[in-house]
Short mmCIF file of C-alpha atoms and ligand atoms in Angstrom, two decimals:
data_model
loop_
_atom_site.label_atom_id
_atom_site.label_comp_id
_atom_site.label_asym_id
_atom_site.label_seq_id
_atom_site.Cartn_x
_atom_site.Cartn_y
_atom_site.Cartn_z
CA UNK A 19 0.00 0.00 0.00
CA UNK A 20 1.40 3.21 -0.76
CA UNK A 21 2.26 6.03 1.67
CA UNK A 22 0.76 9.62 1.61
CA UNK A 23 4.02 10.33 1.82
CA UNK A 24 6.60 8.03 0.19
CA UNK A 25 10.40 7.63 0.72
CA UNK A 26 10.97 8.50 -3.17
CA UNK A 27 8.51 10.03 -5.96
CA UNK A 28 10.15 10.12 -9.48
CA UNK A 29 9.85 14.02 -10.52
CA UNK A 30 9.81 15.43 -13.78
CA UNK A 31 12.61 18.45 -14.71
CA UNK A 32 10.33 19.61 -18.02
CA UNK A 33 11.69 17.70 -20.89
CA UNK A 34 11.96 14.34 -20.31
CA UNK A 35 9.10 13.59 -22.48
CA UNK A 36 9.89 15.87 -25.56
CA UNK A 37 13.44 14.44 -25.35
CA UNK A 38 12.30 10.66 -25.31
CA UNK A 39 10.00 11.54 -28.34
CA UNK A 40 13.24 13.24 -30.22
CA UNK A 41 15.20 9.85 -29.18
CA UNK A 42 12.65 7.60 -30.96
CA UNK A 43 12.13 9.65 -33.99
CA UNK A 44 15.98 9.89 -34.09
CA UNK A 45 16.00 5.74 -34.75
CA UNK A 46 18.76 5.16 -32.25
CA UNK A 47 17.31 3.15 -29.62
CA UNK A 48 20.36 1.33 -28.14
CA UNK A 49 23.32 2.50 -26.61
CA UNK A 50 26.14 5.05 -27.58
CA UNK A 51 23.61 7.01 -29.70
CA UNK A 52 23.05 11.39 -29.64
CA UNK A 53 21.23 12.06 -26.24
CA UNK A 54 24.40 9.24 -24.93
CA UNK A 55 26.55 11.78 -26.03
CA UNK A 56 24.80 14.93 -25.20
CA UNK A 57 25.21 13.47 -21.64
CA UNK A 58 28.39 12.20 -21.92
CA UNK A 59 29.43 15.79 -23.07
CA UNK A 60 27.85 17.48 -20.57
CA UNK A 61 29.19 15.51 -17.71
CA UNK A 62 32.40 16.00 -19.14
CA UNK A 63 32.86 19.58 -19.82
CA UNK A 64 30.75 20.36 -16.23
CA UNK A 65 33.65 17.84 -14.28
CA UNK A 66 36.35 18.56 -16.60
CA UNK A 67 36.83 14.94 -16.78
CA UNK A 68 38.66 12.92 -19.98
CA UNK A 69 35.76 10.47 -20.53
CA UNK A 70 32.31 10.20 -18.84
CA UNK A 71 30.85 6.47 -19.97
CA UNK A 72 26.59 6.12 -19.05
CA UNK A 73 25.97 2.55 -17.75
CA UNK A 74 22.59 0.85 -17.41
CA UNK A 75 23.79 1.31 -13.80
CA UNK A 76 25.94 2.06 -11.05
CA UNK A 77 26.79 -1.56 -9.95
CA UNK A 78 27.71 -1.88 -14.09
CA UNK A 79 30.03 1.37 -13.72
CA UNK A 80 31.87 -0.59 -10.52
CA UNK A 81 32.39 -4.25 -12.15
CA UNK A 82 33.86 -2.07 -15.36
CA UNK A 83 36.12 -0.72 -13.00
CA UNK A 84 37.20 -4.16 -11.61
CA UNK A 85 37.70 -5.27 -15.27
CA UNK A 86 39.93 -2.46 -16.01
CA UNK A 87 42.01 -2.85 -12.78
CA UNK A 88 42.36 -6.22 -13.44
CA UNK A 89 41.01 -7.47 -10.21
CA UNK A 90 41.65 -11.10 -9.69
CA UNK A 91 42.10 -13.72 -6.78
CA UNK A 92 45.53 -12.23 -5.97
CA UNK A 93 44.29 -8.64 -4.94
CA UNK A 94 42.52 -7.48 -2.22
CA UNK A 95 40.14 -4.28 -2.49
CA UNK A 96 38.97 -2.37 0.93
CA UNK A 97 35.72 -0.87 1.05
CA UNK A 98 33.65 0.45 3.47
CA UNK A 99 31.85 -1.98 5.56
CA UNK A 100 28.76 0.33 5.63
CA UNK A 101 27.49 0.85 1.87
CA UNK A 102 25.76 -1.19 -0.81
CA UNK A 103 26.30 -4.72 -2.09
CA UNK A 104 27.80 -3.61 -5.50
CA UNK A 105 30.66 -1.69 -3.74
CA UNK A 106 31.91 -5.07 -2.88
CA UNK A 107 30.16 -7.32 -5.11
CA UNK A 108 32.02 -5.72 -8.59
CA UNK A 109 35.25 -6.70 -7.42
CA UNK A 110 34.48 -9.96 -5.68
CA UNK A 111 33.22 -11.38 -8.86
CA UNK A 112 36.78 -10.93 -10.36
CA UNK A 113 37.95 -13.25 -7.76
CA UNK A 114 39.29 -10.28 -5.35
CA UNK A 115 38.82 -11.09 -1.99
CA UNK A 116 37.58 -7.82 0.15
CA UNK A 117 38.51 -5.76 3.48
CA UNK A 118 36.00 -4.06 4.66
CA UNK A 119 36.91 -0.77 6.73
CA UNK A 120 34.81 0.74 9.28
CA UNK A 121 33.15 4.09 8.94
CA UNK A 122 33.90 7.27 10.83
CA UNK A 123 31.18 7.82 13.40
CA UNK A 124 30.08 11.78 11.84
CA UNK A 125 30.41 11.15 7.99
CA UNK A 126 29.72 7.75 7.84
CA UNK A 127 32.47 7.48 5.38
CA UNK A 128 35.32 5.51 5.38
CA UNK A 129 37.77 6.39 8.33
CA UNK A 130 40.75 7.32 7.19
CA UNK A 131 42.77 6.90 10.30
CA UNK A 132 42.22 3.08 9.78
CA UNK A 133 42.73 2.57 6.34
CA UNK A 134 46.73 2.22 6.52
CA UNK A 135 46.62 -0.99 8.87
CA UNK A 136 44.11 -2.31 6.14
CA UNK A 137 46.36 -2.10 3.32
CA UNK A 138 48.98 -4.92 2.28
CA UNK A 139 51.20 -5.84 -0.47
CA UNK A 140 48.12 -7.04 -2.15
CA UNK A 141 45.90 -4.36 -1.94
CA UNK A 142 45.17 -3.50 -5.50
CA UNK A 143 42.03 -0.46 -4.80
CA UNK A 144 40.45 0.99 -2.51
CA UNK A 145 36.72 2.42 -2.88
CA UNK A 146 35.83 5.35 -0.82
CA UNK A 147 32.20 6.12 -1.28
CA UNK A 148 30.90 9.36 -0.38
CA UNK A 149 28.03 8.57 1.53
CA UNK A 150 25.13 11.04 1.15
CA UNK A 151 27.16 13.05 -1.25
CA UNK A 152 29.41 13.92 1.57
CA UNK A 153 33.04 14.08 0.67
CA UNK A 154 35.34 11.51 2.10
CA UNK A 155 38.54 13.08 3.66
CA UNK A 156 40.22 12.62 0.00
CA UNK A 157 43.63 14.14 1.01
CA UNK A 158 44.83 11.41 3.24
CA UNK A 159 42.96 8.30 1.40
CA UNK A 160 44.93 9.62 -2.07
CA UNK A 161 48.00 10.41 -0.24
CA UNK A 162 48.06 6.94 1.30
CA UNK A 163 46.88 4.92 -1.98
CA UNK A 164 49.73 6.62 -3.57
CA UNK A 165 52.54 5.62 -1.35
CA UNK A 166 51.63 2.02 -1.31
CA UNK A 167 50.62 1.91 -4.92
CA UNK A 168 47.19 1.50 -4.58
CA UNK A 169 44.21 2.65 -6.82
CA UNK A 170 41.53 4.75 -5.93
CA UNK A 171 38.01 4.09 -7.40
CA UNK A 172 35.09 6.18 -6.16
CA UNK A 173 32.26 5.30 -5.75
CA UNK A 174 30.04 8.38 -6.08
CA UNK A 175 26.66 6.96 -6.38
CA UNK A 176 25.39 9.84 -3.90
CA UNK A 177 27.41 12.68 -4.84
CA UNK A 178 27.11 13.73 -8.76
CA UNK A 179 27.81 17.35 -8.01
CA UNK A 180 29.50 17.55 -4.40
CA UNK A 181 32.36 19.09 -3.71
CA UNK A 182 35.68 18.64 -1.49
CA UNK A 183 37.97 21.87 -1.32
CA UNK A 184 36.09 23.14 -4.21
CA UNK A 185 36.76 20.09 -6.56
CA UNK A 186 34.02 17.52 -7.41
CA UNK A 187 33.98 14.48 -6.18
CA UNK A 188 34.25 11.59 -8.79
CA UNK A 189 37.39 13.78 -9.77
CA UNK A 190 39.96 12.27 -7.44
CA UNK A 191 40.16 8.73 -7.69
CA UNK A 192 41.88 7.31 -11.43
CA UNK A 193 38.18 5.99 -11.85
CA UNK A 194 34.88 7.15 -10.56
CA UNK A 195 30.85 5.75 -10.57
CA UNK A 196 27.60 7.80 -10.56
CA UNK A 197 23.97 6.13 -9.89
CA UNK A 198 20.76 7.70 -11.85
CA UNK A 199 18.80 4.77 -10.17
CA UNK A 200 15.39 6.25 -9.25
CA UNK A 201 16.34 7.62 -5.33
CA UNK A 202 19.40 9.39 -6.64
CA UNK A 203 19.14 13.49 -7.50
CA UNK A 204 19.43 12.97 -11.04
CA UNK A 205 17.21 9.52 -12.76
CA UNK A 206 16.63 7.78 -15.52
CA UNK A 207 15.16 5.08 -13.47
CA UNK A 208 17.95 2.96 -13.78
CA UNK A 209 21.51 3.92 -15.01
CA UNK A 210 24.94 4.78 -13.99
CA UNK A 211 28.06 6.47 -15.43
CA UNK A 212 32.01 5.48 -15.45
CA UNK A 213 34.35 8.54 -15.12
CA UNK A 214 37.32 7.71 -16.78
CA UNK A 215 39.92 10.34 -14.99
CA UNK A 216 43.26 8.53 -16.06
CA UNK A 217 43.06 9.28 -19.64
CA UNK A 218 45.13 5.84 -20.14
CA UNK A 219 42.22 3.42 -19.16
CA UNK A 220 40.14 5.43 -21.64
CA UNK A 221 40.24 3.09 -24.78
CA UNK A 222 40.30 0.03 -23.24
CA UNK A 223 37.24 1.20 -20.99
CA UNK A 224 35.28 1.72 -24.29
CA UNK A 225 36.03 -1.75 -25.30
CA UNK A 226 35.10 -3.23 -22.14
CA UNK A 227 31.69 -1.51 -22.53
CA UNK A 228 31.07 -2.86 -25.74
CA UNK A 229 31.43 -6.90 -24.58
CA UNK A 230 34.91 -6.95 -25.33
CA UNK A 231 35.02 -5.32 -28.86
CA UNK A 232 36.58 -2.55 -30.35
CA UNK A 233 33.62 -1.42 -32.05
CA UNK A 234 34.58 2.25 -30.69
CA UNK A 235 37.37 2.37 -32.97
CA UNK A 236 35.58 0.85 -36.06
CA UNK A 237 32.81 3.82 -35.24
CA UNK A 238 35.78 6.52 -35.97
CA UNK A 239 37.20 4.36 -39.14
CA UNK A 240 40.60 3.57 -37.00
CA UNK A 241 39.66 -0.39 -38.31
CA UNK A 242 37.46 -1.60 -41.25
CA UNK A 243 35.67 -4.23 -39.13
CA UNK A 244 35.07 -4.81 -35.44
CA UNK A 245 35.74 -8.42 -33.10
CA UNK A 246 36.82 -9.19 -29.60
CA UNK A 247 39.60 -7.93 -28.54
CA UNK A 248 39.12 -8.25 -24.39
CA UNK A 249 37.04 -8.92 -21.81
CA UNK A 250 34.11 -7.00 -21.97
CA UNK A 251 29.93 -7.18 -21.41
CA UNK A 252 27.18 -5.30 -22.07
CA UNK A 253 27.41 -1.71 -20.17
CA UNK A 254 25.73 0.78 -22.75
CA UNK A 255 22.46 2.72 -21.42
CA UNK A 256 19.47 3.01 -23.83
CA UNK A 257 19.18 6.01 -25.70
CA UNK A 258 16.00 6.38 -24.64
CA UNK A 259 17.19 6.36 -20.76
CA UNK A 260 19.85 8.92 -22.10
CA UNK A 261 17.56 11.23 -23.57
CA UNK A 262 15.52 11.08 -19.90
CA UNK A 263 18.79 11.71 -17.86
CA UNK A 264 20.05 14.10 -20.32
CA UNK A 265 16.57 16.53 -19.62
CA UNK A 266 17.53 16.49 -15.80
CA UNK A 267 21.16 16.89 -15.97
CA UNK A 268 20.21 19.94 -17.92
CA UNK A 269 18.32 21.16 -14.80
CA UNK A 270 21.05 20.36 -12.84
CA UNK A 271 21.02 23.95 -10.59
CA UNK A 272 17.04 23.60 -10.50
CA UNK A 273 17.14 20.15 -8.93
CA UNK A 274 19.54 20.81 -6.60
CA UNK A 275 18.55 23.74 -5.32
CA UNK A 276 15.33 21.62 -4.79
CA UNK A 277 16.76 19.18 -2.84
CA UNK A 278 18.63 21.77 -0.64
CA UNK A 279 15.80 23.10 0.23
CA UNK A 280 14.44 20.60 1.88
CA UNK A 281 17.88 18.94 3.48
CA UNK A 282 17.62 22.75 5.24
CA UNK A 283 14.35 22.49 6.06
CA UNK A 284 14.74 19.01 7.52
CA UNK A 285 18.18 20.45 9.41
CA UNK A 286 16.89 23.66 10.52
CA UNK A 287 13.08 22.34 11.70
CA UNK A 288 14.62 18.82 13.51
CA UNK A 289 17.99 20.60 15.17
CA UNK A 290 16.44 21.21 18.52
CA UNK A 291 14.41 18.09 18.90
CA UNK A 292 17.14 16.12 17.80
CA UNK A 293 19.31 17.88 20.03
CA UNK A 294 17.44 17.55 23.31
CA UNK A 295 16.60 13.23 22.33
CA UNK A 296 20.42 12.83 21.58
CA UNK A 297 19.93 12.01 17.86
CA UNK A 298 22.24 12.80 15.53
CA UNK A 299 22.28 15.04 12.08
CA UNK A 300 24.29 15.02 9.35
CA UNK A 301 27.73 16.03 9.54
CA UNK A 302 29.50 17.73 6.85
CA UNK A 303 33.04 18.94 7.52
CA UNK A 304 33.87 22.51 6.74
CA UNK A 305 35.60 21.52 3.36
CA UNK A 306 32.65 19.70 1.77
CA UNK A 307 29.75 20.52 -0.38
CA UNK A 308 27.08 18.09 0.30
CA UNK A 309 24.87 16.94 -3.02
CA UNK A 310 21.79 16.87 -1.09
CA UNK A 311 21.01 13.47 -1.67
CA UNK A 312 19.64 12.11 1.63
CA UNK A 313 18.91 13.32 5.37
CA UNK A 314 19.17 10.53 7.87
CA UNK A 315 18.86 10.92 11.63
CA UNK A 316 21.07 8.23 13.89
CA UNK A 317 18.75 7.59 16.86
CA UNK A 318 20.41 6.86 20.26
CA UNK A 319 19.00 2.82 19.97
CA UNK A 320 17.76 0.05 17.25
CA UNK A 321 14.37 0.32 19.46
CA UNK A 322 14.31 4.35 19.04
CA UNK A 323 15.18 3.92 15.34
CA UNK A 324 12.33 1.03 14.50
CA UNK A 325 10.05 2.35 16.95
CA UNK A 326 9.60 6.43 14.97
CA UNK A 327 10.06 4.19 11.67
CA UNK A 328 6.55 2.68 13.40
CA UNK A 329 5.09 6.27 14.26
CA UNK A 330 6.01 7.98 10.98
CA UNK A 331 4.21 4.56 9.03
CA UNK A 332 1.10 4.87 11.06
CA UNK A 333 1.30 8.81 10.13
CA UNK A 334 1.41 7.40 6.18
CA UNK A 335 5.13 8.66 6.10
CA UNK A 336 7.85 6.30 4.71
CA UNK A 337 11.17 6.17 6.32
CA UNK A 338 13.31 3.65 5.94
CA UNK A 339 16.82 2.14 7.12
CA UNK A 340 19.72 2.04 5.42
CA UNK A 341 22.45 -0.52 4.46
CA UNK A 342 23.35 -3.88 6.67
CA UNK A 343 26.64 -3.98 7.21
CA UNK A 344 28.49 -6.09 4.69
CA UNK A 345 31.31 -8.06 6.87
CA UNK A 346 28.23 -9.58 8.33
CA UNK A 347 26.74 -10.33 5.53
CA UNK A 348 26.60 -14.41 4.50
CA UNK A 349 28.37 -13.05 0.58
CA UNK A 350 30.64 -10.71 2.77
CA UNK A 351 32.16 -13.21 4.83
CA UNK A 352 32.54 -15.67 2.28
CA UNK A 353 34.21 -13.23 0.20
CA UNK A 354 36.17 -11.13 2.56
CA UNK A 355 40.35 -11.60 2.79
CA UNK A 356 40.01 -11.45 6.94
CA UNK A 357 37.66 -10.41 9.76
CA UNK A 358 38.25 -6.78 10.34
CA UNK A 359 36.79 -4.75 13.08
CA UNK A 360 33.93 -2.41 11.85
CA UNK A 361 31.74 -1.81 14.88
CA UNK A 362 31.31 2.11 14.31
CA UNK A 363 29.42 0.63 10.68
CA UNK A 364 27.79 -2.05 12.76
CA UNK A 365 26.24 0.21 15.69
CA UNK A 366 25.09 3.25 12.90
CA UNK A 367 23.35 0.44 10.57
CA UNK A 368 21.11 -0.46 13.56
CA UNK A 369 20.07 2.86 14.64
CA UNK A 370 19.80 5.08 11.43
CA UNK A 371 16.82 6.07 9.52
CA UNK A 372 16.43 8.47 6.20
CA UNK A 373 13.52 10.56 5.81
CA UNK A 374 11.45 10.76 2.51
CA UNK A 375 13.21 12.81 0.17
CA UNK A 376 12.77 14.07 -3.09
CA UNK A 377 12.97 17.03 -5.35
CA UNK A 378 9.19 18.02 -5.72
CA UNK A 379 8.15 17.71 -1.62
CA UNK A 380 6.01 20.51 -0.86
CA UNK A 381 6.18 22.64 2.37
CA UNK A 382 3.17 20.96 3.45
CA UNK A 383 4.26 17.29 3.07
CA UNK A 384 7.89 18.95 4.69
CA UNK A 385 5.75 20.37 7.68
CA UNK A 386 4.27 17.01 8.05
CA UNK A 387 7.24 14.92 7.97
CA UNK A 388 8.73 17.70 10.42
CA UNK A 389 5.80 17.79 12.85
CA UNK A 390 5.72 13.71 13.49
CA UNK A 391 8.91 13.59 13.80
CA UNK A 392 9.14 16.42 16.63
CA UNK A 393 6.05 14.38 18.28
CA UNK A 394 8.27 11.30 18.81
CA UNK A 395 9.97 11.12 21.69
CA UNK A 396 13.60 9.57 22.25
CA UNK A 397 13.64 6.64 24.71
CA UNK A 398 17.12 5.24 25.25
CA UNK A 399 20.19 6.87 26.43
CA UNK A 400 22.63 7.50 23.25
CA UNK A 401 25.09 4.74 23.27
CA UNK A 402 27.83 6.56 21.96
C1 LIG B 6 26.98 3.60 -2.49
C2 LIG B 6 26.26 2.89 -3.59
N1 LIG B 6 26.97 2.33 -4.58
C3 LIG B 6 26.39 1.70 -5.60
C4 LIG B 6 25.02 1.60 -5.69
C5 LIG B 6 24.40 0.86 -6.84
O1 LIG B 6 23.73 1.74 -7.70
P1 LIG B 6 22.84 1.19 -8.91
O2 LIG B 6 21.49 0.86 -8.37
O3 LIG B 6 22.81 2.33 -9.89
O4 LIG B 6 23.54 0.01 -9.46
C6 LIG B 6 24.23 2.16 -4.69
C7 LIG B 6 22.76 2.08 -4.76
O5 LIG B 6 22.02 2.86 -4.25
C8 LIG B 6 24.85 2.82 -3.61
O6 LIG B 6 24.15 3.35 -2.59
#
């Protein structure tokens, strides 16, 4: 049964429909076709980026990224503990067996401080993901990567658009991965994007998205005829997907100034009450620019956190949890290199909940949302 207020609503910019129409009377229904590379461009010249590929997805963008590394069953990749399957998943398909690293207890993201005792002579990547489209603390995870040799893939599924000192995130790392799944700020439903920043994984990334082939170069007349050259699969977005992403990535400033209004309005109208029940807010460090892609609150307890879940459901309001920790996962511990010690992901899993969220909320359903939470009241002590 569906809420009166949801978790997610898809919302229109203006031209997704006149740009789907132009896609189908252009002919070019598969991949790699115009509104591909209207994207593409746009991404590109906005980032400043060599190569922007669209993916049917973000999990597609990662396993491209463990092709191209050349992730096998001699490397180890460290990710955080606390983010989605694919994170992990992309590279443990290769054969890579994973470390998972616990969170820091105000971002969320990756802690920094613990990532050097993680790393080992066969620690091929790590995969800092900017959770909530807050920056992780890029300085020290690129300044460690690069004095053991390691490679940095991020994974910016929340953060198309956020900034650390000024510079977008997806910009750092040698390769980078965007969502457009239907919860993130920009959508096509389902899709993704590789950032190609090392300009020397660019050609074989295009033949890697094109199962293997070097159809890419038989498209510019470099050969007369196209075959498998590599390992590859099928990683090209619809045109028709394109031409829907490409009329909100055009809105771009409109739908994020959207969606900051109403991460302020959550921030400004729930700072008190959370302050006085000991829950927690966001954090975002002085030299971040948050995307505006979620606002979760960390309740002191599991009980607090399923018991306003409870209140805001019989209100009609959808909140919901967030990820399960993945070293505790049945896949994660089959597939992980050694136990590591991620209680800071394990204790914030249990206890934090994100609040519906998306571009087109009005200030009444805001006022709503606002005024249920504020009736709840905290139980527990805060455990940390
Ligand atoms: C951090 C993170 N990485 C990757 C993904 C996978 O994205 P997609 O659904 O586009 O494959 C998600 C999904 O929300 C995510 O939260």
């Amino acid at each position: 049964m569906s809420s009166r207020i949801p978790f997610n609503r898809p919302c229109l910019a203006g031209n997704e429909y006149q740009y789907i129409a132009e896609a189908i009377a252009n002919g070019h229904a598969s991949g790699d076709g115009p509104f591909t590379h209207r994207c593409s461009e746009l991404l590109k010249q906005e980032l400043v980026v060599p190569e922007v590929l669209l993916t049917p997805s973000c999990t597609d963008a990662l396993e491209m990224a463990a092709l191209l590394l050349n992730c096998g069953p001699d490397d180890e990749v460290i990710v955080p503990s606390f983010t989605f399957v694919s994170t992990a998943n992309a590279f443990a398909l290769r054969g890579a067996r994973i470390v998972f690293a616990d969170i820091r207890p105000d971002t969320l993201n990756l802690d920094e401080t613990r990532l050097e005792a993680l790393i080992t002579r066969r620690t091929k990547a790590v995969v800092p993901v900017h959770y909530a489209g807050v920056s992780c603390a890029m300085d020290e995870i690129l300044s460690m990567a690069k004095c053991h040799g390691v490679k940095v893939v991020e994974d910016n599924a929340h953060g198309l658009f956020s900034r650390f000192k000024g510079r977008y995130t997806g910009t750092f790392g040698c390769l980078a991965t965007q969502s457009f799944h239907e919860t993130k700020n920009f959508t096509c439903g389902e899709g993704g994007a590789l950032i190609v920043n090392d300009p020397d994984l660019v050609e074989r990334a295009l033949i890697i998205r094109d199962k293997g082939t070097n159809r890419s170069r038989f498209y510019r007349g470099q050969v007369d005829k196209y075959t498998w050259v590599d390992l590859g699969s099928s990683y090209l977005l619809s045109d028709f997907l394109a031409a829907f992403l490409y009329a909100q990535l055009e809105a771009r400033e409109q739908i994020q100034t959207k969606r900051l209004r109403v991460w302020n309005y959550y921030y400004g109208q729930l700072h008190d009450w959370a302050q006085s029940g000991e829950v927690k807010l966001p954090v975002v460090p002085a030299d971040c620019e948050h995307s505006s892609h979620m606002f979760y609150l960390l309740m002191p307890s599991r009980e607090d956190r399923d018991s306003l879940i409870a209140h805001l459901k019989e209100n009609d309001i959808l909140s919901v949890f967030h990820y399960v920790p993945l070293h505790l996962s049945d896949a994660g511990k089959t597939f992980m290199a050694r136990q590591t010690d991620c209680h800071v992901a394990e204790g914030v899993s249990e206890r934090l909940l994100r609040l519906p969220f998306y571009n087109d909320l009005t200030d009444s359903e805001l006022s709503l949302v606002v005024d249920t939470v504020r009736r709840f009241s905290v139980r527990s002590e805060c455990k940390n």
